[in-house]
Amino acid sequence: QVQLVESGGGLVQAGGSLRLSCAASGSIFSIGVMGWYRQAPGKQRELVAAITSDGSTNYADSVKGRFTISRDNAKNTVYLQMNVMKPEDTAVYYCNANLRRYNRGSWTDYWGQGTQVTVSS
């Protein structure tokens, strides 16, 4: 089995910072893209940021310049540093990893359980 465990969510004032972490564990052969998504009440889940195994990154326009995604391949962990946070960043944040459990296995998406991030004005 594979588990993605997130941590670091919480309540922060506008202009503040939070750092999310997500560790993948279990039977994992290799991990490709890792990313963070978020879903606000009444809205669809959206991509926040993603990072490939060699460090290439992609960000939603709404977070560019404020959020930074990084990863530690040795620890199968992805991070999201969120700075200058805004009330519109309030959402449940989900970690995603596209990985193979076996050599020559298929690439499959796995999701964390989600962590609540609330930004007060």
XYZ file of N, CA and C in Angstrom:
363
model
N 0.829 -1.196 0.000
C 0.000 0.000 0.000
C 0.865 1.248 0.000
N 0.262 2.349 -0.404
C 0.945 3.637 -0.433
C 0.126 4.629 0.382
N 0.805 5.434 1.179
C 0.145 6.486 1.951
C 0.829 7.817 1.692
N 0.010 8.860 1.574
C 0.514 10.229 1.533
C -0.037 10.932 2.767
N 0.861 11.385 3.621
C 0.445 12.007 4.876
C 0.867 13.467 4.866
N -0.127 14.340 4.989
C 0.118 15.783 4.962
C 0.178 16.341 6.387
N 0.877 17.450 6.510
C 0.929 18.163 7.776
C 1.218 19.633 7.505
N 0.919 20.470 8.499
C 1.292 21.876 8.406
C 0.161 22.845 8.164
N -1.049 22.362 7.984
C -2.164 23.280 7.789
C -2.522 23.995 9.080
N -3.448 24.942 8.963
C -3.882 25.665 10.149
C -4.470 27.005 9.817
N -4.527 27.854 10.833
C -5.102 29.191 10.710
C -3.984 30.224 10.722
N -4.049 31.164 9.790
C -3.031 32.210 9.711
C -3.706 33.513 9.299
N -3.144 34.609 9.715
C -3.675 35.910 9.312
C -3.191 36.273 7.915
N -3.953 37.111 7.256
C -3.551 37.585 5.945
C -2.156 38.218 6.022
N -1.328 37.883 5.033
C 0.051 38.344 5.018
C 1.023 37.398 5.682
N 0.491 36.397 6.375
C 1.333 35.438 7.072
C 1.804 34.298 6.185
N 2.445 33.323 6.820
C 3.040 32.191 6.104
C 2.678 30.869 6.762
N 2.642 29.848 5.935
C 2.503 28.461 6.395
C 3.356 27.578 5.506
N 3.762 26.435 6.056
C 4.507 25.467 5.259
C 3.833 24.116 5.380
N 3.435 23.565 4.240
C 2.840 22.241 4.198
C 3.892 21.201 3.829
N 3.729 20.024 4.403
C 4.598 18.892 4.074
C 3.741 17.688 3.719
N 4.265 16.843 2.865
C 3.562 15.619 2.480
C 4.595 14.531 2.249
N 4.504 13.472 3.037
C 5.439 12.359 2.934
C 4.735 11.136 2.357
N 5.325 10.561 1.332
C 4.803 9.331 0.734
C 5.553 8.145 1.325
N 4.795 7.116 1.670
C 5.415 5.932 2.249
C 4.716 4.679 1.738
N 5.382 3.536 1.941
C 4.815 2.268 1.500
C 5.640 1.652 0.392
N 4.987 0.831 -0.397
C 5.650 0.120 -1.477
C 5.747 1.038 -2.696
N 6.897 1.724 -2.819
C 7.098 2.716 -3.884
C 8.381 2.400 -4.626
N 8.291 2.288 -5.957
C 9.492 2.088 -6.766
C 10.072 3.427 -7.203
N 9.226 4.296 -7.728
C 9.687 5.629 -8.117
C 8.516 6.598 -8.154
N 8.841 7.873 -7.915
C 7.828 8.928 -7.922
C 8.147 9.920 -9.019
N 7.147 10.236 -9.815
C 7.313 11.233 -10.865
C 6.931 12.601 -10.343
N 5.867 13.150 -10.894
C 5.420 14.474 -10.486
C 4.730 14.399 -9.122
N 5.060 15.373 -8.277
C 4.343 15.566 -7.017
C 3.735 16.962 -7.047
N 2.587 17.108 -6.408
C 1.940 18.407 -6.486
C 1.001 18.667 -5.334
N 0.558 19.904 -5.287
C -0.436 20.340 -4.315
C -1.648 20.888 -5.064
N -2.799 20.454 -4.625
C -4.067 20.951 -5.138
C -4.852 21.547 -3.971
N -5.854 22.333 -4.290
C -6.711 22.865 -3.229
C -8.153 22.922 -3.704
N -9.043 22.845 -2.733
C -10.464 22.923 -3.031
C -11.156 23.786 -1.983
N -11.703 24.888 -2.437
C -12.465 25.774 -1.570
C -13.935 25.365 -1.608
N -14.702 25.725 -0.596
C -16.126 25.358 -0.563
C -16.853 25.844 -1.815
N -17.582 24.936 -2.441
C -18.350 25.286 -3.613
C -17.560 25.427 -4.888
N -16.270 25.114 -4.838
C -15.421 25.244 -6.025
C -14.786 23.917 -6.383
N -14.306 23.834 -7.619
C -13.619 22.628 -8.060
C -12.197 22.587 -7.507
N -11.681 21.391 -7.398
C -10.289 21.239 -7.001
C -9.394 21.793 -8.100
N -8.370 22.547 -7.702
C -7.476 23.165 -8.673
C -6.016 22.912 -8.315
N -5.192 22.894 -9.355
C -3.759 22.733 -9.144
C -3.183 24.023 -8.561
N -2.383 23.869 -7.522
C -1.668 25.006 -6.938
C -0.239 25.048 -7.458
N 0.454 23.907 -7.347
C 1.841 23.841 -7.785
C 2.224 22.383 -7.979
N 3.176 22.157 -8.873
C 3.660 20.808 -9.128
C 5.154 20.852 -9.366
N 5.813 19.706 -9.110
C 7.262 19.627 -9.275
C 7.622 18.247 -9.783
N 8.498 18.205 -10.773
C 8.952 16.924 -11.304
C 10.088 16.374 -10.457
N 10.491 15.161 -10.763
C 11.562 14.524 -9.986
C 12.899 15.237 -10.166
N 13.070 15.956 -11.269
C 14.327 16.685 -11.472
C 14.214 18.155 -11.097
N 13.086 18.535 -10.474
C 12.977 19.871 -9.903
C 12.283 20.928 -10.739
N 11.773 20.584 -11.891
C 11.025 21.555 -12.685
C 9.678 21.826 -12.011
N 9.294 23.106 -11.990
C 8.093 23.492 -11.257
C 7.063 24.177 -12.139
N 5.833 24.147 -11.664
C 4.715 24.790 -12.351
C 3.779 25.331 -11.277
N 3.304 26.571 -11.469
C 2.451 27.203 -10.469
C 1.181 27.762 -11.099
N 0.121 27.777 -10.314
C -1.073 28.505 -10.715
C -0.751 29.995 -10.707
N -1.349 30.735 -11.624
C -1.070 32.171 -11.708
C -1.375 32.881 -10.387
N -2.379 32.408 -9.675
C -2.818 33.081 -8.449
C -1.809 32.977 -7.310
N -0.843 32.060 -7.410
C 0.126 31.885 -6.313
C 1.558 32.186 -6.726
N 1.774 32.501 -7.998
C 3.137 32.777 -8.462
C 3.736 33.944 -7.684
N 4.979 33.760 -7.253
C 5.658 34.796 -6.490
C 5.376 34.750 -5.000
N 4.384 33.970 -4.590
C 4.049 33.868 -3.158
C 4.297 32.463 -2.601
N 4.052 31.447 -3.407
C 4.210 30.061 -2.973
C 5.429 29.443 -3.641
N 6.076 28.527 -2.922
C 7.220 27.803 -3.468
C 7.070 26.321 -3.157
N 7.143 25.508 -4.199
C 7.102 24.061 -4.023
C 8.508 23.504 -4.098
N 8.792 22.501 -3.278
C 10.096 21.840 -3.300
C 9.898 20.386 -2.891
N 10.934 19.586 -3.084
C 10.825 18.188 -2.701
C 12.167 17.638 -2.285
N 12.101 16.593 -1.476
C 13.287 15.854 -1.042
C 13.082 14.436 -1.547
N 13.757 14.090 -2.630
C 13.547 12.771 -3.231
C 13.976 11.642 -2.308
N 14.980 11.872 -1.509
C 15.462 10.826 -0.600
C 14.418 10.494 0.462
N 13.572 11.477 0.783
C 12.547 11.282 1.800
C 11.150 11.103 1.208
N 11.056 11.098 -0.122
C 9.739 11.001 -0.791
C 8.761 12.046 -0.238
N 9.263 13.248 -0.063
C 8.485 14.307 0.583
C 8.437 15.547 -0.299
N 7.259 16.161 -0.330
C 7.077 17.414 -1.062
C 6.611 18.477 -0.067
N 7.041 19.704 -0.319
C 6.727 20.819 0.566
C 6.046 21.944 -0.226
N 5.274 22.734 0.486
C 4.710 23.942 -0.104
C 4.870 25.075 0.899
N 5.760 26.002 0.574
C 5.953 27.186 1.405
C 5.010 28.262 0.891
N 4.132 28.723 1.753
C 3.119 29.715 1.364
C 3.386 31.018 2.112
N 3.681 32.068 1.386
C 3.964 33.383 1.957
C 2.945 34.409 1.459
N 2.877 35.505 2.164
C 1.962 36.608 1.803
C 0.577 36.040 1.502
N 0.073 35.295 2.439
C -1.167 34.578 2.202
C -2.365 35.524 2.205
N -3.379 35.124 1.441
C -4.577 35.930 1.280
C -5.805 35.120 1.698
N -6.885 35.787 2.069
C -8.101 35.043 2.437
C -8.567 34.091 1.336
N -8.341 34.450 0.085
C -8.753 33.579 -1.014
C -7.896 32.324 -1.139
N -6.852 32.204 -0.346
C -6.070 30.969 -0.290
C -6.723 29.931 0.623
N -7.766 30.319 1.328
C -8.466 29.404 2.223
C -9.065 28.241 1.447
N -8.705 27.025 1.860
C -9.163 25.824 1.165
C -8.640 24.601 1.890
N -9.100 23.431 1.456
C -8.460 22.188 1.857
C -7.376 21.894 0.820
N -6.182 21.677 1.288
C -5.040 21.429 0.407
C -4.741 19.933 0.381
N -4.599 19.411 -0.826
C -4.361 17.991 -1.035
C -3.006 17.773 -1.707
N -2.297 16.797 -1.217
C -1.045 16.381 -1.820
C -1.337 15.300 -2.869
N -0.588 15.328 -3.955
C -0.738 14.335 -5.022
C 0.636 13.828 -5.440
N 0.712 12.534 -5.713
C 1.952 11.962 -6.223
C 1.619 10.970 -7.329
N 2.320 11.081 -8.434
C 2.193 10.130 -9.532
C 3.369 9.179 -9.440
N 3.104 7.919 -9.155
C 4.207 7.022 -8.837
C 3.995 5.615 -9.380
N 5.090 4.880 -9.362
C 5.052 3.455 -9.714
C 5.395 2.646 -8.482
N 4.631 1.602 -8.239
C 4.895 0.762 -7.076
C 5.917 -0.327 -7.392
N 6.083 -0.619 -8.671
C 7.003 -1.678 -9.077
C 7.740 -1.243 -10.343
N 8.877 -1.846 -10.577
C 9.580 -1.619 -11.822
C 8.701 -2.086 -12.973
N 8.547 -1.268 -14.004
C 7.688 -1.527 -15.162
C 6.211 -1.509 -14.797
N 5.909 -1.067 -13.575
C 4.511 -0.923 -13.206
C 3.899 0.309 -13.831
N 2.588 0.431 -13.709
C 1.907 1.586 -14.284
C 2.039 2.788 -13.359
N 2.006 3.964 -13.953
C 2.024 5.202 -13.178
C 0.602 5.477 -12.682
N 0.496 5.718 -11.405
C -0.811 5.886 -10.762
C -0.792 7.098 -9.850
N -1.908 7.826 -9.806
C -2.043 8.970 -8.913
C -2.509 8.529 -7.526
N -1.839 9.075 -6.513
C -2.255 8.873 -5.134
C -2.483 10.235 -4.494
N -3.402 10.251 -3.521
C -3.797 11.495 -2.881
C -3.677 11.407 -1.370
N -3.335 12.544 -0.758
C -3.382 12.642 0.682
C -4.807 12.883 1.145
N -4.972 12.936 2.459
C -6.309 13.061 3.027
C -6.782 14.514 3.054
N -5.889 15.441 2.830
C -6.242 16.859 2.827
C -5.951 17.519 4.160
N -5.553 18.774 4.102
C -5.312 19.548 5.306
C -5.930 20.936 5.129
N -6.622 21.393 6.152
C -7.333 22.666 6.061
C -6.376 23.828 6.265
N -6.469 24.794 5.371
C -5.735 26.049 5.496
C -6.756 27.177 5.505
N -6.715 27.987 6.549
C -7.647 29.104 6.680
C -6.868 30.393 6.875
N -7.157 31.385 6.037
C -6.488 32.684 6.121
C -7.532 33.714 6.518
N -7.319 34.322 7.671
C -8.270 35.322 8.158
C -7.858 36.721 7.695
N -8.860 37.546 7.458
C -8.573 38.906 6.958
C -8.376 39.888 8.093
